[in-house]
Tab-separated table of C-alpha atoms in Angstrom:
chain	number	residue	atom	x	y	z
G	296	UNK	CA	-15.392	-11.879	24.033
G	297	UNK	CA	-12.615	-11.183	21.744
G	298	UNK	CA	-9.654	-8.969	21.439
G	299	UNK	CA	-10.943	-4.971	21.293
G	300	UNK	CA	-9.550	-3.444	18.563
G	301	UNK	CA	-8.829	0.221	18.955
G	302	UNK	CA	-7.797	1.319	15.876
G	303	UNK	CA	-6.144	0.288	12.409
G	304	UNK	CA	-2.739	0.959	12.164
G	305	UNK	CA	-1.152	0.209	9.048
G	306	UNK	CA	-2.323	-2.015	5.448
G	307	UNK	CA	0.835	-3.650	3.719
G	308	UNK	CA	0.710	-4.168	0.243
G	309	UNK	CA	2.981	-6.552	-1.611
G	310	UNK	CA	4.496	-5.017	-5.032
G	311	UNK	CA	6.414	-6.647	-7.469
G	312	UNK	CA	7.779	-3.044	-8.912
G	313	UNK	CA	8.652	-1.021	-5.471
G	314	UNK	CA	9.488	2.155	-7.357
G	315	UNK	CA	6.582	2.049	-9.693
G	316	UNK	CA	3.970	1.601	-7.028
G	317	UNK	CA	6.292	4.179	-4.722
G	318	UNK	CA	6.106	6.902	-7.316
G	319	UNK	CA	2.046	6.775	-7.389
G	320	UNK	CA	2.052	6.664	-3.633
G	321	UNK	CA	3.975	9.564	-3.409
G	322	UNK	CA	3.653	11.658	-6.755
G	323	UNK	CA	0.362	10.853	-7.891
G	324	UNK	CA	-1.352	10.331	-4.607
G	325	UNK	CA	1.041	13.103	-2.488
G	326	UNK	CA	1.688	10.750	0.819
G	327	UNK	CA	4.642	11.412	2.735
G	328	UNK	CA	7.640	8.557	3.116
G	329	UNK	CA	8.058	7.598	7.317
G	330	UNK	CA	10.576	6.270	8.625
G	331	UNK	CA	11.206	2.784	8.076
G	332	UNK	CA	13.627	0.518	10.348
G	333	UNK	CA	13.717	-2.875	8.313
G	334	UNK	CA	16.392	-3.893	5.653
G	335	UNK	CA	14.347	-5.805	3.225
G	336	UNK	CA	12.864	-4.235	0.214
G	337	UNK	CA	10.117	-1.153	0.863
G	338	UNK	CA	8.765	1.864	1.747
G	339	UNK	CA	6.305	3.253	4.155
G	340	UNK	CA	3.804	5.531	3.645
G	341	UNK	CA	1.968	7.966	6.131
G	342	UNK	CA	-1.810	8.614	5.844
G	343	UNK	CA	-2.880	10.702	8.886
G	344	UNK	CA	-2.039	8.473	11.652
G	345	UNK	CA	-2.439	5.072	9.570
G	346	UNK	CA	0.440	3.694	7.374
G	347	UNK	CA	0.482	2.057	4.506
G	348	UNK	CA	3.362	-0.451	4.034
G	349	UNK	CA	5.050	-1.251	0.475
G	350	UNK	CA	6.815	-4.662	0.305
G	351	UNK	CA	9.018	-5.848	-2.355
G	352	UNK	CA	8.422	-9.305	-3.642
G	353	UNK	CA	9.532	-10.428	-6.843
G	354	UNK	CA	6.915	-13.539	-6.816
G	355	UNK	CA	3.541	-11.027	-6.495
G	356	UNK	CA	2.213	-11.169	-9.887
G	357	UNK	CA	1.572	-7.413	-11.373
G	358	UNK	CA	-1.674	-6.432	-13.389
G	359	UNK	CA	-5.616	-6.870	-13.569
G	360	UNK	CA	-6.267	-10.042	-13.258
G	361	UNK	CA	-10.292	-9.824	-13.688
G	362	UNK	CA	-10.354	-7.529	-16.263
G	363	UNK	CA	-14.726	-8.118	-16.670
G	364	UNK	CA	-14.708	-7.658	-13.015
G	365	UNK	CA	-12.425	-4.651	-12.091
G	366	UNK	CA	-13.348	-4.731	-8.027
G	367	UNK	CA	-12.306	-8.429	-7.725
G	368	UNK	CA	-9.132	-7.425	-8.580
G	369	UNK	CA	-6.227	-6.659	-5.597
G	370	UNK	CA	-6.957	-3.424	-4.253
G	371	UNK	CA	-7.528	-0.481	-1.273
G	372	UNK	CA	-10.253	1.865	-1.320
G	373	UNK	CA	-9.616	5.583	-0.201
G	374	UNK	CA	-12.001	8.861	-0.351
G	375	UNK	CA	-10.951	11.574	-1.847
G	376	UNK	CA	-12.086	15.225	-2.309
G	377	UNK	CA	-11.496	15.507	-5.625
G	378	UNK	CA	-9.784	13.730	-8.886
């Protein structure tokens, strides 16, 4: 028997343009900023009771990668009502 896991608490995603990918988390998308304790490069994001964690990191490359084969490509799924 494993480790029970309750709950997922956060997803972090590395970015190699923080306020680019922070502007569609917040403007485009409408998340709320949380607190964040750590010096190095990011922001957090709330989504109900789950986070999702922006790091900085200049060595992530940016852009589809797969363009014939758009879901192979670095992503996270979320539902929405309505686009």
């Amino acid at each position: 028997m494993g480790i029970q896991i309750i709950k997922p608490l956060h997803v972090a995603i590395l970015v190699s343009d923080l306020e680019k990918a922070a502007y569609f988390y917040e403007t485009v998308l409408g998340l709320k900023k949380c607190d964040r304790p750590l010096k190095y490069p990011g922001v957090w994001f709330e989504l109900g009771d789950y986070q999702i964690h922006l790091l900085q990191d200049d060595a992530t490359p940016n852009g589809i990668h797969n363009s014939e084969k758009l879901g192979r490509n670095r992503h996270i799924a979320l539902g929405v009502a309505d686009i």
